[in-house]
Amino acid sequence: MTRPARALIDAHALRHNLNRVRQAAPNAKVMAVVKANAYGHGLVRVARILLGANAFAVASFEEGLALRNAGVAHPICLLEGFFDAEELALLNHYRFMPVLHHESQLLQLEHSQDSSPIDVWLKVDTGMHRIGFAPEMAAQMRKRLEACPQVQRIRMMSHFANADDTADMTTQQQIDRFKSLVNGWGLEGSLANSAGVLGWPQSHVDWVRPGIMLYGVSPLLGKTAAELELQPVMTLSSRLIAVNRHRKGERVGYGGEWVCPEDMPVGVVAVGYGDGYPRHAPSHTPVLVNDERVSLIGRVSMDMITVDLRTQASAKVGDPVVLWGTGLSVEEVAEHAGTIGYELLARLPQRVPRVEIN
Ligand SMILES: *Cc1c(COP(=O)(O)O)cnc(C)c1O
C-alpha cells in the first residue's frame, strides 16, 4: 500500500461548473483561469477537461507553454503580460495574448525589432489599484497600441477588488467606469471574475474570466457553493493509519496542546502541512472519517494529523478520511484556519498525487 494522501479531481464536477458559467453568462465568451496549476488541480489535466472554454488564462509564460506542449490550441492570455524581451519575442509564435498593464511593457513592445503582430489586452485600473492604467491614461495607451505594428488586435480588461460582496457598490462604480471608458471604442472587453459572473450580471460584457467557481468554490460572501449549484472538484482524502487509546490528562502531538479530557480513542491520519493541509488549523476543525464529522485535535504535523474518535468507536486503520471536498467544503476548513479556499487549493503541493475521477 502506498501512502494514502490523494487529491481526487472530479472531471464531471469541473464540466458542470463550466456549464454553470455558461448558464450565468450566456452571451459571454469564457476565459477559464487556470493559473497556479489550475488552483492546485493540475494545469494540463484541467485544461483538457475544460476544452469547452473559449480561452485559457495563466499567470506566466511557463504555464502557457505547458498548455501548448500538451497540445492545447486555445487562445491563451498571460494575465501579467510578458516579463522580459525574450518572452516578448515568442508571443506570436505561441499565440499568447499578453495583458499590458504598465508603460514599461508598451515601450518594450514599441521598440522590439523581432516580434510579429500579437493580440493584446489593455488593462485599465477602475478601482482595484493593483495593476493597470488609470482610465484617463487609457485612451492614449490605446492610440499608441493602434500605431504599433507589433499589435494586431486590442481588447480591454479590468479587474474587481471586492465583487464577492454584492452589497459593496464600489463594484458598480468599477463597472460604470469601465463601460463609460470603452463605450464607442468597438473593442471587446472583460471585467468579471467568478464573483462577477454570479453576482454582477451587468459586468459580463464580451468575456468573463472565472477561476474559483470552476473549481466548485463559492465566490460570494454568505453563499455556499451548494446554494450556487457549484460542485467541488477537488477532494483531499487520506486514511487512518493508527487508532490509539490515550488516558485522561495525556497530551497529544507537538507542544502537547491537546489534553485528553477523558480516556479516548485518537485517530492518526496520513496528511499534514507537507500535503497542503493548513498548519494553523486549530483543534475542532472538522474532518470527515467514514463520511462523518470528527474534530481535528492537537497541532498539525508535516505528515500527520490527529483526530478525536470518541464518536467513532468502531473506526479502524484504513478507514477513509476527507480533509475537504465532497461532504466538507474547503471554504469551511479555510475559515477555521484563518484563510480562504483559494489558498488551500493553490498550495496543494506536488507530492500529493492527483487522481482523476468521473
Ligand atoms: C485570478 C484572476 C481571475 C479569476 O478570479 P476568481 O476569483 O478565481 O474567479 C480573473 N481575472 C484575473 C485578472 C485574475 O488574476
Coordinates of C-alpha atoms and ligand atoms in Angstrom, one line a residue:
M1 CA 0.0 0.0 0.0
T2 CA 1.3 3.5 -0.9
R3 CA 0.8 6.5 1.3
P4 CA -2.9 7.2 1.0
A5 CA -3.0 11.0 0.8
R6 CA -4.7 11.8 -2.6
A7 CA -6.4 14.7 -4.3
L8 CA -9.3 13.3 -6.2
I9 CA -10.1 15.5 -9.2
D10 CA -13.8 15.2 -10.3
A11 CA -13.9 15.9 -14.1
H12 CA -17.6 15.7 -14.2
A13 CA -17.9 18.4 -11.5
L14 CA -15.5 20.6 -13.4
R15 CA -17.5 20.4 -16.6
H16 CA -20.7 21.0 -14.5
N17 CA -19.2 24.2 -13.1
L18 CA -18.2 25.4 -16.6
N19 CA -21.8 24.8 -17.6
R20 CA -22.8 27.0 -14.6
V21 CA -20.7 29.8 -16.0
R22 CA -22.4 29.4 -19.4
Q23 CA -25.8 29.4 -17.7
A24 CA -25.0 32.5 -15.7
A25 CA -23.3 34.4 -18.5
P26 CA -25.0 33.0 -21.7
N27 CA -23.8 35.8 -24.0
A28 CA -20.2 36.0 -22.9
K29 CA -17.1 34.1 -24.1
V30 CA -15.4 32.2 -21.3
M31 CA -11.7 32.6 -20.5
A32 CA -11.1 29.8 -18.0
V33 CA -8.5 30.9 -15.4
V34 CA -6.0 28.0 -14.8
K35 CA -3.1 29.9 -13.2
A36 CA -1.3 28.4 -10.2
N37 CA -1.5 24.9 -11.6
A38 CA -5.2 25.3 -12.1
Y39 CA -5.7 26.4 -8.5
G40 CA -3.8 23.3 -7.5
H41 CA -5.9 20.8 -9.5
G42 CA -3.3 20.2 -12.3
L43 CA -2.9 22.6 -15.2
V44 CA -2.9 20.3 -18.2
R45 CA -5.5 17.9 -16.8
V46 CA -7.9 20.8 -16.1
A47 CA -7.4 22.4 -19.5
R48 CA -8.1 19.1 -21.2
I49 CA -11.3 18.7 -19.2
L50 CA -12.3 22.3 -20.0
L51 CA -11.8 22.3 -23.7
G52 CA -15.3 23.8 -23.9
A53 CA -13.9 27.1 -22.7
N54 CA -13.1 29.8 -25.4
A55 CA -9.7 30.6 -24.0
F56 CA -7.4 30.0 -21.0
A57 CA -5.7 32.5 -18.7
V58 CA -2.4 31.9 -16.9
A59 CA 0.0 34.0 -14.9
S60 CA 3.2 33.1 -16.6
F61 CA 4.8 32.2 -19.9
E62 CA 5.8 28.8 -18.5
E63 CA 2.2 28.0 -17.6
G64 CA 1.2 28.9 -21.2
L65 CA 4.0 26.8 -22.6
A66 CA 2.9 23.8 -20.6
L67 CA -0.5 24.1 -22.2
R68 CA 0.9 24.4 -25.7
N69 CA 3.2 21.4 -25.1
A70 CA 0.2 19.4 -24.1
G71 CA -1.4 20.3 -27.4
V72 CA -3.9 22.9 -26.2
A73 CA -4.6 25.1 -29.1
H74 CA -7.0 27.7 -27.4
P75 CA -6.1 31.3 -27.2
I76 CA -4.0 31.8 -24.0
C77 CA -4.0 35.1 -22.1
L78 CA -1.0 36.0 -19.9
L79 CA -2.6 37.9 -17.0
E80 CA 0.6 39.8 -16.0
G81 CA 1.8 40.1 -19.6
F82 CA 5.4 39.4 -20.5
F83 CA 8.3 39.8 -18.1
D84 CA 11.2 40.3 -20.5
A85 CA 12.2 40.8 -24.1
E86 CA 12.9 37.1 -24.6
E87 CA 9.2 36.3 -23.7
L88 CA 8.0 39.2 -25.9
A89 CA 9.8 37.8 -28.9
L90 CA 8.0 34.4 -28.5
L91 CA 4.4 35.7 -28.0
N92 CA 3.5 35.5 -31.7
H93 CA 5.0 32.0 -32.1
Y94 CA 2.9 30.6 -29.2
R95 CA -0.1 32.8 -29.9
F96 CA -0.1 34.1 -26.4
M97 CA -2.1 37.3 -25.6
P98 CA -0.4 39.4 -23.0
V99 CA -2.2 41.8 -20.7
L100 CA -0.4 45.2 -21.0
H101 CA -0.7 47.0 -17.7
H102 CA 2.3 49.2 -17.5
E103 CA 4.1 51.7 -19.8
S104 CA 7.3 49.7 -19.5
Q105 CA 5.7 46.9 -21.4
L106 CA 4.4 49.3 -24.1
L107 CA 7.9 50.7 -24.5
Q108 CA 9.4 47.3 -24.9
L109 CA 6.7 46.4 -27.5
E110 CA 7.2 49.6 -29.4
H111 CA 11.0 49.1 -29.5
S112 CA 11.0 45.4 -30.3
Q113 CA 12.5 44.5 -33.6
D114 CA 11.8 40.9 -33.8
S115 CA 8.2 40.5 -32.7
S116 CA 5.5 39.7 -35.2
P117 CA 2.0 41.1 -34.5
I118 CA 0.1 39.8 -31.4
D119 CA -3.3 40.3 -29.8
V120 CA -3.2 42.2 -26.5
W121 CA -5.4 43.0 -23.6
L122 CA -5.1 46.6 -22.3
K123 CA -5.6 46.6 -18.6
V124 CA -7.4 49.5 -17.0
D125 CA -7.4 50.2 -13.3
T126 CA -11.1 51.0 -12.5
G127 CA -10.6 50.9 -8.7
M128 CA -8.6 47.8 -7.7
H129 CA -5.4 49.9 -7.7
R130 CA -3.1 46.9 -8.3
I131 CA -2.2 46.8 -11.9
G132 CA -3.5 48.7 -14.9
F133 CA -3.6 52.2 -16.5
A134 CA -5.7 54.9 -14.9
P135 CA -8.8 55.5 -17.0
E136 CA -7.6 58.9 -18.0
M137 CA -4.4 57.3 -19.5
A138 CA -6.2 54.5 -21.3
A139 CA -7.2 56.4 -24.4
Q140 CA -3.6 57.5 -25.0
M141 CA -2.3 54.0 -24.5
R142 CA -4.9 52.6 -26.9
K143 CA -3.7 55.1 -29.5
R144 CA -0.1 54.1 -29.1
L145 CA -1.1 50.4 -29.4
E146 CA -3.1 51.1 -32.5
A147 CA 0.0 52.8 -34.0
C148 CA 2.2 49.9 -33.1
P149 CA 2.9 47.5 -36.0
Q150 CA 3.6 44.7 -33.5
V151 CA 0.0 44.8 -32.3
Q152 CA -2.9 43.2 -34.2
R153 CA -6.0 43.2 -32.0
I154 CA -6.7 45.2 -28.8
R155 CA -9.1 44.1 -26.2
M156 CA -9.9 45.8 -22.9
M157 CA -9.7 44.3 -19.4
S158 CA -10.3 45.4 -15.8
H159 CA -10.5 43.5 -12.5
F160 CA -12.7 43.8 -9.5
A161 CA -11.5 44.4 -6.0
N162 CA -14.5 43.4 -3.9
A163 CA -17.1 41.8 -6.1
D164 CA -17.6 38.9 -3.6
D165 CA -19.6 41.4 -1.5
T166 CA -22.7 42.0 -3.6
A167 CA -23.6 44.9 -1.2
D168 CA -20.4 46.8 -2.0
M169 CA -21.3 49.5 -4.6
T170 CA -17.7 50.2 -5.5
T171 CA -18.1 47.2 -7.9
Q172 CA -20.9 49.1 -9.7
Q173 CA -18.6 52.1 -9.9
Q174 CA -15.9 49.9 -11.4
I175 CA -18.4 48.6 -14.0
D176 CA -19.6 52.2 -14.8
R177 CA -16.0 53.5 -15.2
F178 CA -15.2 50.6 -17.5
K179 CA -18.2 50.9 -19.6
S180 CA -18.1 54.7 -19.9
L181 CA -14.4 54.4 -20.9
V182 CA -14.7 51.8 -23.6
N183 CA -18.2 52.9 -24.8
G184 CA -17.9 53.5 -28.6
W185 CA -14.4 52.1 -28.9
G186 CA -15.7 49.0 -30.6
L187 CA -13.3 46.8 -28.8
E188 CA -14.1 43.6 -26.8
G189 CA -13.9 43.8 -23.1
S190 CA -13.6 41.7 -19.9
L191 CA -14.4 42.5 -16.3
A192 CA -15.9 39.6 -14.5
N193 CA -14.1 37.1 -12.3
S194 CA -16.2 34.4 -10.7
A195 CA -17.9 36.8 -8.3
G196 CA -18.8 39.0 -11.3
V197 CA -20.2 36.0 -13.2
L198 CA -22.5 35.1 -10.4
G199 CA -23.1 38.3 -8.5
W200 CA -22.9 41.1 -11.2
P201 CA -24.5 40.2 -14.5
Q202 CA -24.2 43.7 -15.8
S203 CA -20.4 43.1 -15.7
H204 CA -20.3 40.2 -18.2
V205 CA -19.7 42.2 -21.3
D206 CA -17.8 40.2 -24.0
W207 CA -15.6 37.9 -22.0
V208 CA -15.8 36.5 -18.5
R209 CA -12.8 35.2 -16.5
P210 CA -14.0 32.7 -14.0
G211 CA -11.4 30.9 -11.8
I212 CA -12.5 29.7 -8.4
M213 CA -16.1 28.9 -9.3
L214 CA -14.8 26.4 -11.9
Y215 CA -13.3 24.5 -9.1
G216 CA -16.6 24.5 -7.2
V217 CA -15.8 27.0 -4.5
S218 CA -18.3 29.9 -3.7
P219 CA -17.0 33.3 -4.9
L220 CA -19.7 35.2 -3.0
L221 CA -19.7 36.1 0.7
G222 CA -22.6 34.5 2.6
K223 CA -23.4 32.0 -0.2
T224 CA -22.3 28.4 -0.1
A225 CA -21.1 26.6 -3.2
A226 CA -24.2 24.3 -2.9
E227 CA -26.5 27.3 -2.9
L228 CA -24.9 28.5 -6.1
E229 CA -25.1 25.0 -7.6
L230 CA -21.4 24.5 -7.8
Q231 CA -19.8 21.1 -7.2
P232 CA -16.4 20.7 -5.5
V233 CA -13.8 19.4 -7.9
M234 CA -11.0 18.5 -5.5
T235 CA -11.5 16.1 -2.6
L236 CA -8.4 15.8 -0.5
S237 CA -8.5 12.4 1.1
S238 CA -6.4 10.0 3.1
R239 CA -6.8 7.2 5.6
L240 CA -6.5 6.4 9.2
I241 CA -3.0 4.9 9.8
A242 CA -3.4 4.4 13.5
V243 CA -6.1 4.4 16.2
N244 CA -4.8 4.7 19.7
R245 CA -6.4 4.9 23.1
H246 CA -5.0 7.6 25.4
R247 CA -5.8 8.2 29.1
K248 CA -7.4 11.3 30.6
G249 CA -4.8 14.0 31.1
E250 CA -2.4 12.8 28.4
R251 CA -1.2 15.2 25.8
V252 CA -1.3 14.7 22.1
G253 CA 1.2 15.9 19.4
Y254 CA 3.8 18.7 19.2
G255 CA 3.6 21.1 22.1
G256 CA 1.0 18.8 23.8
E257 CA -1.7 21.3 23.0
W258 CA -4.5 18.8 23.2
V259 CA -5.0 17.3 26.6
C260 CA -7.4 14.3 26.7
P261 CA -10.4 15.3 28.8
E262 CA -11.2 11.6 29.4
D263 CA -9.9 8.2 28.2
M264 CA -10.4 8.4 24.5
P265 CA -9.5 7.0 21.1
V266 CA -7.3 9.2 18.9
G267 CA -7.0 8.6 15.2
V268 CA -3.9 9.4 13.2
V269 CA -4.4 10.5 9.5
A270 CA -1.7 10.4 6.9
V271 CA -1.9 14.0 5.9
G272 CA -0.1 17.1 7.1
Y273 CA 1.1 20.5 6.2
G274 CA 3.5 18.8 3.8
D275 CA 0.4 17.8 1.9
G276 CA -1.1 21.3 1.9
Y277 CA -3.3 20.8 5.0
P278 CA -3.1 24.1 6.8
R279 CA -0.7 24.0 9.8
H280 CA -2.7 26.7 11.5
A281 CA -6.0 24.7 11.5
P282 CA -6.9 24.7 15.2
S283 CA -8.5 21.9 17.3
H284 CA -12.2 21.4 16.4
T285 CA -11.6 22.0 12.6
P286 CA -13.9 19.4 11.0
V287 CA -12.6 16.3 9.3
L288 CA -14.7 13.5 7.8
V289 CA -13.9 10.0 9.0
N290 CA -16.1 7.4 7.3
D291 CA -18.2 10.3 6.0
E292 CA -18.9 11.6 9.4
R293 CA -17.6 14.7 11.1
V294 CA -15.0 14.5 13.8
S295 CA -12.7 17.1 15.1
L296 CA -9.0 17.8 14.4
I297 CA -7.1 17.7 17.8
G298 CA -3.6 19.0 18.6
R299 CA -1.1 20.5 16.2
V300 CA -0.9 19.7 12.5
S301 CA 2.4 17.9 11.8
M302 CA 4.2 17.8 8.4
D303 CA 2.8 14.3 7.5
M304 CA 0.1 13.6 10.0
I305 CA -2.8 15.0 11.9
T306 CA -4.7 13.6 14.9
V307 CA -8.5 13.4 15.3
D308 CA -10.9 12.8 18.1
L309 CA -12.6 9.5 17.5
R310 CA -14.9 9.5 20.6
T311 CA -17.9 9.5 18.2
Q312 CA -16.5 6.7 16.1
A313 CA -16.0 3.7 18.5
S314 CA -15.5 1.3 15.6
A315 CA -13.1 3.3 13.5
K316 CA -10.1 1.4 12.4
V317 CA -6.8 1.6 10.5
G318 CA -7.5 2.0 6.8
D319 CA -10.8 3.9 7.2
P320 CA -11.3 6.7 4.7
V321 CA -10.8 10.3 5.7
V322 CA -11.8 13.5 3.8
L323 CA -10.0 16.7 4.6
W324 CA -12.0 18.8 2.2
G325 CA -14.1 18.4 -0.9
T326 CA -17.3 16.3 -1.2
G327 CA -19.1 16.5 2.1
L328 CA -16.9 19.1 3.6
S329 CA -16.3 22.4 1.8
V330 CA -12.8 23.8 1.5
E331 CA -14.3 27.2 2.4
E332 CA -15.3 25.8 5.9
V333 CA -11.9 24.3 6.5
A334 CA -10.2 27.5 5.3
E335 CA -12.3 29.6 7.7
H336 CA -11.2 27.6 10.6
A337 CA -7.6 28.0 9.5
G338 CA -7.9 31.8 9.0
T339 CA -7.6 31.7 5.3
I340 CA -9.6 31.2 2.1
G341 CA -10.4 28.3 -0.1
Y342 CA -8.2 29.7 -2.9
E343 CA -5.1 29.4 -0.8
L344 CA -5.7 25.9 0.4
L345 CA -6.3 24.7 -3.2
A346 CA -3.5 26.6 -4.8
R347 CA -0.9 25.5 -2.2
L348 CA -1.6 21.8 -2.7
P349 CA 2.0 20.5 -3.2
Q350 CA 3.4 18.3 -5.9
R351 CA 3.8 15.3 -3.6
V352 CA 0.0 14.7 -3.3
P353 CA -1.0 12.5 -6.2
R354 CA -3.9 13.9 -8.2
V355 CA -6.3 11.2 -9.3
E356 CA -8.9 11.9 -11.9
I357 CA -12.4 10.5 -11.2
N358 CA -15.7 10.5 -13.2
Ligands
LIG1 C1 -7.2 35.1 -10.8 C2 -7.9 36.1 -11.7 C3 -9.2 35.8 -12.1 C4 -10.1 34.7 -11.6 O1 -10.6 35.1 -10.3 P1 -11.6 34.2 -9.5 O2 -11.9 35.0 -8.3 O3 -10.8 33.0 -9.1 O4 -12.7 33.9 -10.4 C5 -9.8 36.7 -13.1 N1 -9.0 37.7 -13.6 C6 -7.8 38.0 -13.1 C7 -7.1 39.2 -13.7 C8 -7.2 37.2 -12.2 O5 -5.9 37.5 -11.8

